[in-house]
Short mmCIF file of N, CA and C in Angstrom, two decimals:
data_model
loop_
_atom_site.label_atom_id
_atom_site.label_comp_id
_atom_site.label_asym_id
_atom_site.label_seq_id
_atom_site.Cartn_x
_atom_site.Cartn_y
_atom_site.Cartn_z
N UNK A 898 82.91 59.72 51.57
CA UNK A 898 81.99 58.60 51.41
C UNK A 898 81.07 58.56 52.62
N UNK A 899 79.74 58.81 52.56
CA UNK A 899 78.67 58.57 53.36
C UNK A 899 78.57 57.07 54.25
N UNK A 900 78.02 56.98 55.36
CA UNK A 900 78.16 55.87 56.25
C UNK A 900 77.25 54.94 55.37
N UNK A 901 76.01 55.45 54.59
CA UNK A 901 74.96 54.41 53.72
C UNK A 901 75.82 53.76 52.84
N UNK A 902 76.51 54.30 52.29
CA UNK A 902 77.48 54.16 50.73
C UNK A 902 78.69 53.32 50.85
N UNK A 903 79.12 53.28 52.60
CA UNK A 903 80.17 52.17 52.43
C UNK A 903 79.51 50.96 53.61
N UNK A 904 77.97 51.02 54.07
CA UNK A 904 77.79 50.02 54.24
C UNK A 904 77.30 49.10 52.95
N UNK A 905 76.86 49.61 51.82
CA UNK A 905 76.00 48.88 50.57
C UNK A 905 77.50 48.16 50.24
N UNK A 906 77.50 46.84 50.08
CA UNK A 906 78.83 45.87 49.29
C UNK A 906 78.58 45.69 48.14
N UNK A 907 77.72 46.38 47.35
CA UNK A 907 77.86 46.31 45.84
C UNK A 907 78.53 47.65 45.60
N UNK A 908 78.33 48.42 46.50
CA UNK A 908 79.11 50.28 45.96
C UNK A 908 80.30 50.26 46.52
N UNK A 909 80.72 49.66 47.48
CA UNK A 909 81.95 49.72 48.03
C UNK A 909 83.20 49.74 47.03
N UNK A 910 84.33 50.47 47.03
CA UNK A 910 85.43 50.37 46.50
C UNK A 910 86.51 49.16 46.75
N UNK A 911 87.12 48.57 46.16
CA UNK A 911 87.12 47.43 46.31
C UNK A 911 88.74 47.48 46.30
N UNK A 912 89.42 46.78 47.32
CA UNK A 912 91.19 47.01 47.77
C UNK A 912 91.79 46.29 47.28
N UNK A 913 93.05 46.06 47.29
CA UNK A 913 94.23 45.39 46.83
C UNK A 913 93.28 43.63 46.99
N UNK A 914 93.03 43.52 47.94
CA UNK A 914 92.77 42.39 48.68
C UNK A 914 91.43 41.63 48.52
N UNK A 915 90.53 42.92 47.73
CA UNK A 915 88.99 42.58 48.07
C UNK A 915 88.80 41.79 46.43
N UNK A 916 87.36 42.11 46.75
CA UNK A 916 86.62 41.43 45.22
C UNK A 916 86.01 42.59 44.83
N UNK A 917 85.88 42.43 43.60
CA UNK A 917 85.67 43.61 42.77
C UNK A 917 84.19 43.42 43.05
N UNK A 918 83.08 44.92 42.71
CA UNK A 918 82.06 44.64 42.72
C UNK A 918 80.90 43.53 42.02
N UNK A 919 81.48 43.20 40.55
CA UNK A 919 80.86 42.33 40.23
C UNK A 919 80.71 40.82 41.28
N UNK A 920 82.13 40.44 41.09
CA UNK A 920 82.05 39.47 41.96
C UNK A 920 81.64 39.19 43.30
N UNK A 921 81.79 40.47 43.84
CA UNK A 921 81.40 40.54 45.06
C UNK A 921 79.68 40.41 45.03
N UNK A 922 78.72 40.96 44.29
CA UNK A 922 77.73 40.89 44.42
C UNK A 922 77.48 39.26 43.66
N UNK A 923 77.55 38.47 42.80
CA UNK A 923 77.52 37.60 42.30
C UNK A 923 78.01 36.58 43.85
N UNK A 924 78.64 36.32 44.39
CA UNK A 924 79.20 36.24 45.71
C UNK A 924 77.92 36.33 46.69
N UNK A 925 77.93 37.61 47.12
CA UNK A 925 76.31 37.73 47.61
C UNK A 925 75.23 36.92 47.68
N UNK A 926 74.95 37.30 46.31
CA UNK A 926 73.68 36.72 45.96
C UNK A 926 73.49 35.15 46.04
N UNK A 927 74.81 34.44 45.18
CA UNK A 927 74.93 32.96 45.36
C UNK A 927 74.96 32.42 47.12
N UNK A 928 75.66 32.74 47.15
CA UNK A 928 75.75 32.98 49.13
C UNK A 928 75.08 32.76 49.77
N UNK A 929 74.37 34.07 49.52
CA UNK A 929 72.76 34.05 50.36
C UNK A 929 72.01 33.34 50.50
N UNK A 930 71.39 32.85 48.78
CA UNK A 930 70.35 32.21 48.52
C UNK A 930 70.59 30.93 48.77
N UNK A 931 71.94 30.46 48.59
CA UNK A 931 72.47 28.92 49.36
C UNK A 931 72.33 28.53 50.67
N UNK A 932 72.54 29.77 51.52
CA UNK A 932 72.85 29.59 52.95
C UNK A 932 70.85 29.45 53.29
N UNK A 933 70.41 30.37 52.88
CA UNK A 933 69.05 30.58 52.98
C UNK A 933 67.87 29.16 52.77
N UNK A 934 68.41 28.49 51.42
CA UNK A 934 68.25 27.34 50.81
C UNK A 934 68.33 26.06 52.04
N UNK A 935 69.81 25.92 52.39
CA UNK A 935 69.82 24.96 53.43
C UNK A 935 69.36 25.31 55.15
N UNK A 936 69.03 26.80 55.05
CA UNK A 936 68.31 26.90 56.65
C UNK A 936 67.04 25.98 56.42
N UNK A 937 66.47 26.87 55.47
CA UNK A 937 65.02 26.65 55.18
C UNK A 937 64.97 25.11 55.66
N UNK A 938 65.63 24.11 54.49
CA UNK A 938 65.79 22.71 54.00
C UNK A 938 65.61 21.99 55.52
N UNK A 939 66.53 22.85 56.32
CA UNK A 939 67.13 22.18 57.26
C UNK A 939 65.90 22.12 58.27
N UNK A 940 65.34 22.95 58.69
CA UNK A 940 64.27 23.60 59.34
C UNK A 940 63.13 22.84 58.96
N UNK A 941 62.52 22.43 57.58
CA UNK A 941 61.64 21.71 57.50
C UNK A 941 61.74 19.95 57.81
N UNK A 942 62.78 19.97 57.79
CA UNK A 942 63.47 18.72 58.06
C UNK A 942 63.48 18.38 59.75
N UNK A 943 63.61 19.49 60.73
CA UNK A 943 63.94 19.18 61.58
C UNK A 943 62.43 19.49 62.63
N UNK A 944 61.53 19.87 61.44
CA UNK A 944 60.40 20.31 61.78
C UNK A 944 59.26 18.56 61.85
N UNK A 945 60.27 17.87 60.93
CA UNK A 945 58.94 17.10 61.02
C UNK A 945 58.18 17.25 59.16
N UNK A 946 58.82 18.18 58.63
CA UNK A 946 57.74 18.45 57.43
C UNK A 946 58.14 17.75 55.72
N UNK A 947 59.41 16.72 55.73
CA UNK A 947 59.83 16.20 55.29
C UNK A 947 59.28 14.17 54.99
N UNK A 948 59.54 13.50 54.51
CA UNK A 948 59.62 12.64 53.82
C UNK A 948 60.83 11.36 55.37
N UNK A 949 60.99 10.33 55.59
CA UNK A 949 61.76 9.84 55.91
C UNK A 949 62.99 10.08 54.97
N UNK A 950 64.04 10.18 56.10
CA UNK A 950 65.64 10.57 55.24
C UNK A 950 66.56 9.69 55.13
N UNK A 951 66.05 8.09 54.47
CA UNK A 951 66.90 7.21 54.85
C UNK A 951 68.42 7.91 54.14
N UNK A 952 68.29 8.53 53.38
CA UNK A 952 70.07 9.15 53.07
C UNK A 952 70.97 9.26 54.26
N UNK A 953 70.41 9.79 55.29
CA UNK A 953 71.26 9.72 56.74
C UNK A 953 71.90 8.68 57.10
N UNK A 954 71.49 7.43 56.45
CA UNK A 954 71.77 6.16 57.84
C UNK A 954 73.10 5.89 56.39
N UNK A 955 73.40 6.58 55.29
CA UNK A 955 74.61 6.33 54.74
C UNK A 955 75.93 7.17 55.40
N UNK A 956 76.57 6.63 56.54
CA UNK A 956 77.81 7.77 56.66
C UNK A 956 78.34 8.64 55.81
N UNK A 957 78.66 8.17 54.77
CA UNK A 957 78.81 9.16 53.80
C UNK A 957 78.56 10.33 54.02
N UNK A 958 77.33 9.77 53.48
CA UNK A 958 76.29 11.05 52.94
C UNK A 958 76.01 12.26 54.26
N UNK A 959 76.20 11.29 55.35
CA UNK A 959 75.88 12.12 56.80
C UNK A 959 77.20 13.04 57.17
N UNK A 960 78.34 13.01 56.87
CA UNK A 960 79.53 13.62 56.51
C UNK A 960 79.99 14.60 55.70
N UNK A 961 79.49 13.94 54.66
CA UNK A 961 79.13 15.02 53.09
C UNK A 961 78.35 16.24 53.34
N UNK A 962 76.69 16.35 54.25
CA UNK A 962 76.35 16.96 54.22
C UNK A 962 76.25 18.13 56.07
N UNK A 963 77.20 17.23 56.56
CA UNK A 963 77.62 17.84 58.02
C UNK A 963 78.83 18.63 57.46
N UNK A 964 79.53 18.21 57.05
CA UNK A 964 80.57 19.01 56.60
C UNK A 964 80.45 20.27 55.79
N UNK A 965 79.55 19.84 54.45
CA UNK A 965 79.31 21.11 52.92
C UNK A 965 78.27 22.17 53.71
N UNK A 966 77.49 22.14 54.54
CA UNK A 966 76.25 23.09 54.91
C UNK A 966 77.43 24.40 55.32
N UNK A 967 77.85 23.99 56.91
CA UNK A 967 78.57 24.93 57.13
C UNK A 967 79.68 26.03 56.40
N UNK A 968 80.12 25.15 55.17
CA UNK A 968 80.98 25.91 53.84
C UNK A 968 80.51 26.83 53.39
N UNK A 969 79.07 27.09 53.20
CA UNK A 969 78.23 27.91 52.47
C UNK A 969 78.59 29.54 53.44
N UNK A 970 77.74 29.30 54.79
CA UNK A 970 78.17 30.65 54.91
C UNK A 970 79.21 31.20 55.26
N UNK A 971 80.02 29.77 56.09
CA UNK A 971 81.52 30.45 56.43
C UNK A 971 82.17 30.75 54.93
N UNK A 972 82.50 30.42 53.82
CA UNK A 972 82.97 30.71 52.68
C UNK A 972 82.24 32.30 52.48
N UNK A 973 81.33 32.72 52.78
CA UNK A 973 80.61 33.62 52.52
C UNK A 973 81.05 34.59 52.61
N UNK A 974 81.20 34.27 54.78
CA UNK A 974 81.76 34.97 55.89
C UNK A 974 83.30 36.11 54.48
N UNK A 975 84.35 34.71 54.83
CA UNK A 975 85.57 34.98 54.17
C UNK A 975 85.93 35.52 53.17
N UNK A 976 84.83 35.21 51.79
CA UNK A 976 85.24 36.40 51.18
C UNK A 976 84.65 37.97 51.12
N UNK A 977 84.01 37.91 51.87
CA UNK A 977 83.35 39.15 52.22
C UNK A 977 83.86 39.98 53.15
N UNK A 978 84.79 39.50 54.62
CA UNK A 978 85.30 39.86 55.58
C UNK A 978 86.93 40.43 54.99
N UNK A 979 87.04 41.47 56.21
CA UNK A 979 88.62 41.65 55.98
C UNK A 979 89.25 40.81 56.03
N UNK A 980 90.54 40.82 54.97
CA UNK A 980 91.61 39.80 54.49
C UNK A 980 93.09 40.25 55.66
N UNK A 981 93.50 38.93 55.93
CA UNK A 981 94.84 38.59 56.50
C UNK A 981 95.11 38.91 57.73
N UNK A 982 93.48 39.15 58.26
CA UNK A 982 93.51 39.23 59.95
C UNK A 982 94.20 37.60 60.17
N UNK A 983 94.36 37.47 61.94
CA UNK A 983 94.53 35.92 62.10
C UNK A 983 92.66 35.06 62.42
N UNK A 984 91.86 36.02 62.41
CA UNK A 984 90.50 35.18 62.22
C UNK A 984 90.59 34.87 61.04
N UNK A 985 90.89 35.79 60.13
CA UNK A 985 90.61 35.34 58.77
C UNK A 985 91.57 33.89 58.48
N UNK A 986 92.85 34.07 58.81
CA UNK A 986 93.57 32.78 58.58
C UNK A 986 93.03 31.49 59.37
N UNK A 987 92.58 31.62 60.36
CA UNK A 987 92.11 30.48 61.21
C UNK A 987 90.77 29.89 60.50
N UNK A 988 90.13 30.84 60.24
CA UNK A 988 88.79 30.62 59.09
C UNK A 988 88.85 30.03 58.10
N UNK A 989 89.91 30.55 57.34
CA UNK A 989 89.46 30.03 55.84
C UNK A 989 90.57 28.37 56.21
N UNK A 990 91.22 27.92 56.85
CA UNK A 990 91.83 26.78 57.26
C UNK A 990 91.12 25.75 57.44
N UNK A 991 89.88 26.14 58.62
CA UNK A 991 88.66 25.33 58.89
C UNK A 991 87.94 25.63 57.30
N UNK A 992 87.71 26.60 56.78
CA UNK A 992 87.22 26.19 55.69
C UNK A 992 87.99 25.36 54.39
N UNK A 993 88.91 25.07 54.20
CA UNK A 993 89.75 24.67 53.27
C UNK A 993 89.60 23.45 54.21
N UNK A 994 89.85 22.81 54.94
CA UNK A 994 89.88 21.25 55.59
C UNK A 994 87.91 21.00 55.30
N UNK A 995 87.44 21.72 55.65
CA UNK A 995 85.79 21.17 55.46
C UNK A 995 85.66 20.95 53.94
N UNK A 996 85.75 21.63 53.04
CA UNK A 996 86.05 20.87 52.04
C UNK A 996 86.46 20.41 51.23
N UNK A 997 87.73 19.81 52.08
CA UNK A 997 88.39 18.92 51.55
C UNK A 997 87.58 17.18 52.03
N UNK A 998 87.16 17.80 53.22
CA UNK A 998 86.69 16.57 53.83
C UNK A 998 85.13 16.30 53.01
N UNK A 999 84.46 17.27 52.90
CA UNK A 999 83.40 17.15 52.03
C UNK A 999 83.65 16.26 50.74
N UNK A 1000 84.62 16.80 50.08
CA UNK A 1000 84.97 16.38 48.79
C UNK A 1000 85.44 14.47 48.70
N UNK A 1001 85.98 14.61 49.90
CA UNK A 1001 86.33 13.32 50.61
C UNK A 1001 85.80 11.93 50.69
N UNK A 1002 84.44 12.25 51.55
CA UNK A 1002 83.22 11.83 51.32
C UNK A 1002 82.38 11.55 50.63
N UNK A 1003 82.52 12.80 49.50
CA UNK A 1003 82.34 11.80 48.47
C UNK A 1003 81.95 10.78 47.80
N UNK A 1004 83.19 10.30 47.69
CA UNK A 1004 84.03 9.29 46.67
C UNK A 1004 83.06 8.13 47.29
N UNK A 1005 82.92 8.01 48.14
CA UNK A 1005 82.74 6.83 49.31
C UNK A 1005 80.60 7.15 49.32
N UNK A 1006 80.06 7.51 48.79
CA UNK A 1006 78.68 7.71 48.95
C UNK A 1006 78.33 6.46 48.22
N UNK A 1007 78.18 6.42 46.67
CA UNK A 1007 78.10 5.06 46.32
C UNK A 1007 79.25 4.49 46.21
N UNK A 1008 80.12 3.82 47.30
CA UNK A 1008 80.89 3.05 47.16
C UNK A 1008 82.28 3.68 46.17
N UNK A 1009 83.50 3.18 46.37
CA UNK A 1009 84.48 3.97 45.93
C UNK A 1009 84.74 2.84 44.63
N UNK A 1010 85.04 4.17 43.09
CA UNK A 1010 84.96 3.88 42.34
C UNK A 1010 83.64 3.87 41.62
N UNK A 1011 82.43 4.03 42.34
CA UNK A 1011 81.10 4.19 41.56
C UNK A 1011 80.47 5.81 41.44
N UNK A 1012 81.91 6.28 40.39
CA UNK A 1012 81.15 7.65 40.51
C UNK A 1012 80.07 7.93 39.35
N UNK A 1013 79.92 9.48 39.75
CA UNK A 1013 78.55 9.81 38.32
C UNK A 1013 79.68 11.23 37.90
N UNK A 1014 78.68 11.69 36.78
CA UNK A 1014 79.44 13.05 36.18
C UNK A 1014 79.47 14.35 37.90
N UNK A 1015 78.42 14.54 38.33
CA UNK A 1015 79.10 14.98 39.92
C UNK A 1015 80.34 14.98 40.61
N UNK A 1016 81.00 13.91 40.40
CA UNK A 1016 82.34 14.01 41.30
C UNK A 1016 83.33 14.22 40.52
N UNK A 1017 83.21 15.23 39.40
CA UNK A 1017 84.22 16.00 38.75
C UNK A 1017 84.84 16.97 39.66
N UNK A 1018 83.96 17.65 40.48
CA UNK A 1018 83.91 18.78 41.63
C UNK A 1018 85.38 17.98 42.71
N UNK A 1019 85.27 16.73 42.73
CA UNK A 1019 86.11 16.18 43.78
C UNK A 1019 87.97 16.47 43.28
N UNK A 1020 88.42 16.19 42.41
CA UNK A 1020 89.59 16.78 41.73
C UNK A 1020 89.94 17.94 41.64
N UNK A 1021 88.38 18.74 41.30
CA UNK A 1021 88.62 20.44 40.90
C UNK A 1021 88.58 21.20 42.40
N UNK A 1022 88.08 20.32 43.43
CA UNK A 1022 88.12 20.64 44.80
C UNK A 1022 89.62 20.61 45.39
N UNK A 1023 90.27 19.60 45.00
CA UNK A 1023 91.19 19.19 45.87
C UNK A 1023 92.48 19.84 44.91
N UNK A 1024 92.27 20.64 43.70
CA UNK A 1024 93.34 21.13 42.89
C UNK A 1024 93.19 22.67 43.57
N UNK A 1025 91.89 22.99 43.93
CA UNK A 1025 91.96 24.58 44.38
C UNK A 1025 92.39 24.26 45.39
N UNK A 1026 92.12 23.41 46.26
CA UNK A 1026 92.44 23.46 47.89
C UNK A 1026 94.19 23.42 48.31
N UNK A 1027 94.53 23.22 46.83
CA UNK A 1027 96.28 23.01 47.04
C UNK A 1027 96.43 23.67 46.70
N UNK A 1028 96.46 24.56 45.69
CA UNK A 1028 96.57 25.84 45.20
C UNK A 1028 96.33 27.28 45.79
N UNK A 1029 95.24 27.32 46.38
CA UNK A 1029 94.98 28.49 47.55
C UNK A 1029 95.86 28.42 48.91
N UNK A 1030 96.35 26.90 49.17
CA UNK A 1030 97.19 27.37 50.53
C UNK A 1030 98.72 27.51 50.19
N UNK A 1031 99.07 26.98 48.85
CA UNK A 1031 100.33 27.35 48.15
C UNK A 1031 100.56 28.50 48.46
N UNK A 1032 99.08 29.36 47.20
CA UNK A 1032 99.44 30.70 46.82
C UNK A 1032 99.34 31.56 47.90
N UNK A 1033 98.29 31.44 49.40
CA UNK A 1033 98.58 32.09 49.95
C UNK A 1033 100.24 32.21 50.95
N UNK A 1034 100.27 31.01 50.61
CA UNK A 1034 102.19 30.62 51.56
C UNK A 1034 102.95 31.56 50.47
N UNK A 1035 103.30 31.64 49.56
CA UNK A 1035 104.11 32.10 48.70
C UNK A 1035 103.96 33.86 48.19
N UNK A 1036 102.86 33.95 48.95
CA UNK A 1036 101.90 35.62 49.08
C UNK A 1036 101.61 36.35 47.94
N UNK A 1037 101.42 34.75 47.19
CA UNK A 1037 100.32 35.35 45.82
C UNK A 1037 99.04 35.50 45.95
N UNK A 1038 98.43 36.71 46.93
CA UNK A 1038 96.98 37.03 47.35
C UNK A 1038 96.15 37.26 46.11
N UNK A 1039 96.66 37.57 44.99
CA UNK A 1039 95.54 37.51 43.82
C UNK A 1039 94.97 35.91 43.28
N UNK A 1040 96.19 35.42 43.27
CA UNK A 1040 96.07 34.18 42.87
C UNK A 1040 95.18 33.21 43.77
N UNK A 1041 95.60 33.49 45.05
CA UNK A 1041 94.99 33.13 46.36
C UNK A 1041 92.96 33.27 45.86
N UNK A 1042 93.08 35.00 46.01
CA UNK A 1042 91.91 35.20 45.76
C UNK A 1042 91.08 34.41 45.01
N UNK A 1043 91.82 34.19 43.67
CA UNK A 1043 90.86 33.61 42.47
C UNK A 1043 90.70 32.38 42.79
N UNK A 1044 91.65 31.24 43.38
CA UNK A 1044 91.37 30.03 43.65
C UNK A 1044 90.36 30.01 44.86
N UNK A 1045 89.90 30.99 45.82
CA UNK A 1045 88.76 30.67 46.64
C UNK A 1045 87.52 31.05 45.98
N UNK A 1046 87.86 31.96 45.08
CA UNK A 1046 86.53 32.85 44.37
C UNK A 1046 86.03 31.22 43.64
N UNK A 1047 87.33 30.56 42.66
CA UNK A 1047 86.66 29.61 42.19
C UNK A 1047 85.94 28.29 42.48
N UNK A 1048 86.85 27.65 43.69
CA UNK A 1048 86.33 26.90 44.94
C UNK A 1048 84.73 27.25 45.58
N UNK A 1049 84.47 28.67 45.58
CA UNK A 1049 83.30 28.71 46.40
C UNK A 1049 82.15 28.97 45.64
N UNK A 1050 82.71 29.40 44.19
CA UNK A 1050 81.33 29.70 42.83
C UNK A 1050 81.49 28.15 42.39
N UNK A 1051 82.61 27.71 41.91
CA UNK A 1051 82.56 26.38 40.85
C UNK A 1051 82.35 24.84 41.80
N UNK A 1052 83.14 24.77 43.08
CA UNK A 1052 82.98 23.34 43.45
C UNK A 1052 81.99 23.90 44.92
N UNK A 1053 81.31 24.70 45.54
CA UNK A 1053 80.40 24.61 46.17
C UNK A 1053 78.95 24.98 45.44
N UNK A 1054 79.01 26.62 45.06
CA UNK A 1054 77.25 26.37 44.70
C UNK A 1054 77.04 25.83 43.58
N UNK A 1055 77.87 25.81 42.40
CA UNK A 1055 77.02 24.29 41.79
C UNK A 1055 76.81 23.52 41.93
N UNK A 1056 77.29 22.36 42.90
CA UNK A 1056 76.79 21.42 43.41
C UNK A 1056 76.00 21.83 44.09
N UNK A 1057 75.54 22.73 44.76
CA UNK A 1057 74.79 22.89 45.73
C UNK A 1057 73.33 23.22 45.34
N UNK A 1058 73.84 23.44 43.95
CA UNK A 1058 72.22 23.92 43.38
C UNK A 1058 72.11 22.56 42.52
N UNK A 1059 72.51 21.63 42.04
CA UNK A 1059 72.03 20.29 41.61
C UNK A 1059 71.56 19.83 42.77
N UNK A 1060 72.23 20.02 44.68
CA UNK A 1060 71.61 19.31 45.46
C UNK A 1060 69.87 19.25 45.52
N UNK A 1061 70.07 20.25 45.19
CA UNK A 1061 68.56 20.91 45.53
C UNK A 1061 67.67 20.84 44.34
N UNK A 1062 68.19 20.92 43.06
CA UNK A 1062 67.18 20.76 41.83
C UNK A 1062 66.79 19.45 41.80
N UNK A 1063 67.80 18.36 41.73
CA UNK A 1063 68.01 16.51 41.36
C UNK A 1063 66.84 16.67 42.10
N UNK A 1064 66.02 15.57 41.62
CA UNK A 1064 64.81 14.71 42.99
C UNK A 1064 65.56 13.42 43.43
N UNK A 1065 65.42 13.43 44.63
CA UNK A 1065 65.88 11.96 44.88
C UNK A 1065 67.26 12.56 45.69
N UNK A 1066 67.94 13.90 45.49
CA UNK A 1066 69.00 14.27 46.29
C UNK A 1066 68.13 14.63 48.09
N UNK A 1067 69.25 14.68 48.83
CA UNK A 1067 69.05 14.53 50.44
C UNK A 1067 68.44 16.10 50.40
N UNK A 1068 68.69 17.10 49.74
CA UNK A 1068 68.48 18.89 49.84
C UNK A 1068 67.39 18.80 49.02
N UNK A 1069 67.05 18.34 47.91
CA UNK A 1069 65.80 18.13 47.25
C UNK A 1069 64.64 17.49 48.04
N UNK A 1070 65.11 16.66 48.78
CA UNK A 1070 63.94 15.54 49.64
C UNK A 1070 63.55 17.13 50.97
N UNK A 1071 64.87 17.05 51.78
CA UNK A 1071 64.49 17.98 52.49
C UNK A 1071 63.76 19.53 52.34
N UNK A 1072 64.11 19.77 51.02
CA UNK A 1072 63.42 21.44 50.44
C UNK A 1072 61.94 21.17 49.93
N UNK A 1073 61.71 20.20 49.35
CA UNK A 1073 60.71 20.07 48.58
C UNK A 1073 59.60 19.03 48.87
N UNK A 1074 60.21 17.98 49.75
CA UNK A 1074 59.15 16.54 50.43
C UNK A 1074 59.39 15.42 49.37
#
């Protein structure tokens, strides 16, 4: 195997441990364009080129979105990086507590008990987040696998791409004015 051929992560052969190429590039791509999404967001925001953000002065929401930004690429980081180093365990820990705490926060944006169809993600968050540190305790690494694969496709970038489509969301205000 050529040095070009096992740097490309869509050609790479894929280990006991890894993600298969589909996913792995699906992974990628969602990844990217998320992490890319909230630089940008963030950047025009911090530029001055935004709208007033009264969303900030809700703790919540200032929690929610201090916490979920960083998920994007560290989740990225993790499933893309070698598996069962002790970075990797120290990593995905801080990532499994961020969102949990994300998910957390929540509940508590409009007031607890005033949810919308959105905080379905908050249950399906907190069912993977018990499930991935089970399965990795019990050294079901496939199982492991699939509950972060699903955690980081199903309860981060879909929400993350309603953040940004909704008008009137804090990633919509900041991406778009």
């Amino acid at each position: 195997m050529s040095a070009l051929a096992f740097a490309n992560p869509f050609r790479r052969p894929a280990g006991a441990l890894d993600l298969g190429p589909l996913t792995r590039g699906l992974v990628i791509v969602a990844g990217s364009v998320m992490t890319a999404l909230c630089v940008l967001a963030i950047g025009r925001a911090l530029l001055g080129y935004t709208p007033d953000l009264p969303h900030l002065q809700n703790l919540a929401i200032a929690i929610h979105v201090t916490t979920v930004i960083p998920c994007v690429p560290l989740g990225l980081y993790l499933l893309l990086a070698r598996k069962g180093t002790p970075m990797h365990k120290q990593l995905g820990k801080l990532w499994i507590a961020l969102m949990v705490i994300t998910a957390t926060a929540t509940l508590w944006i409009h007031g607890l008990g005033n949810f919308s169809w959105i905080h379905i993600f908050v249950p399906l968050t907190y069912r993977a987040a018990w499930y991935t540190v089970a399965k990795a305790r019990r050294g079901d690494i496939r199982g492991h696998r699939n509950e972060i694969i699903g955690l980081f496709l199903g309860a981060l970038m879909i929400p993350g791409v309603f953040a940004f489509l909704l008008e009137g969301r804090l990633m919509n205000t900041m991406l778009f004015g």
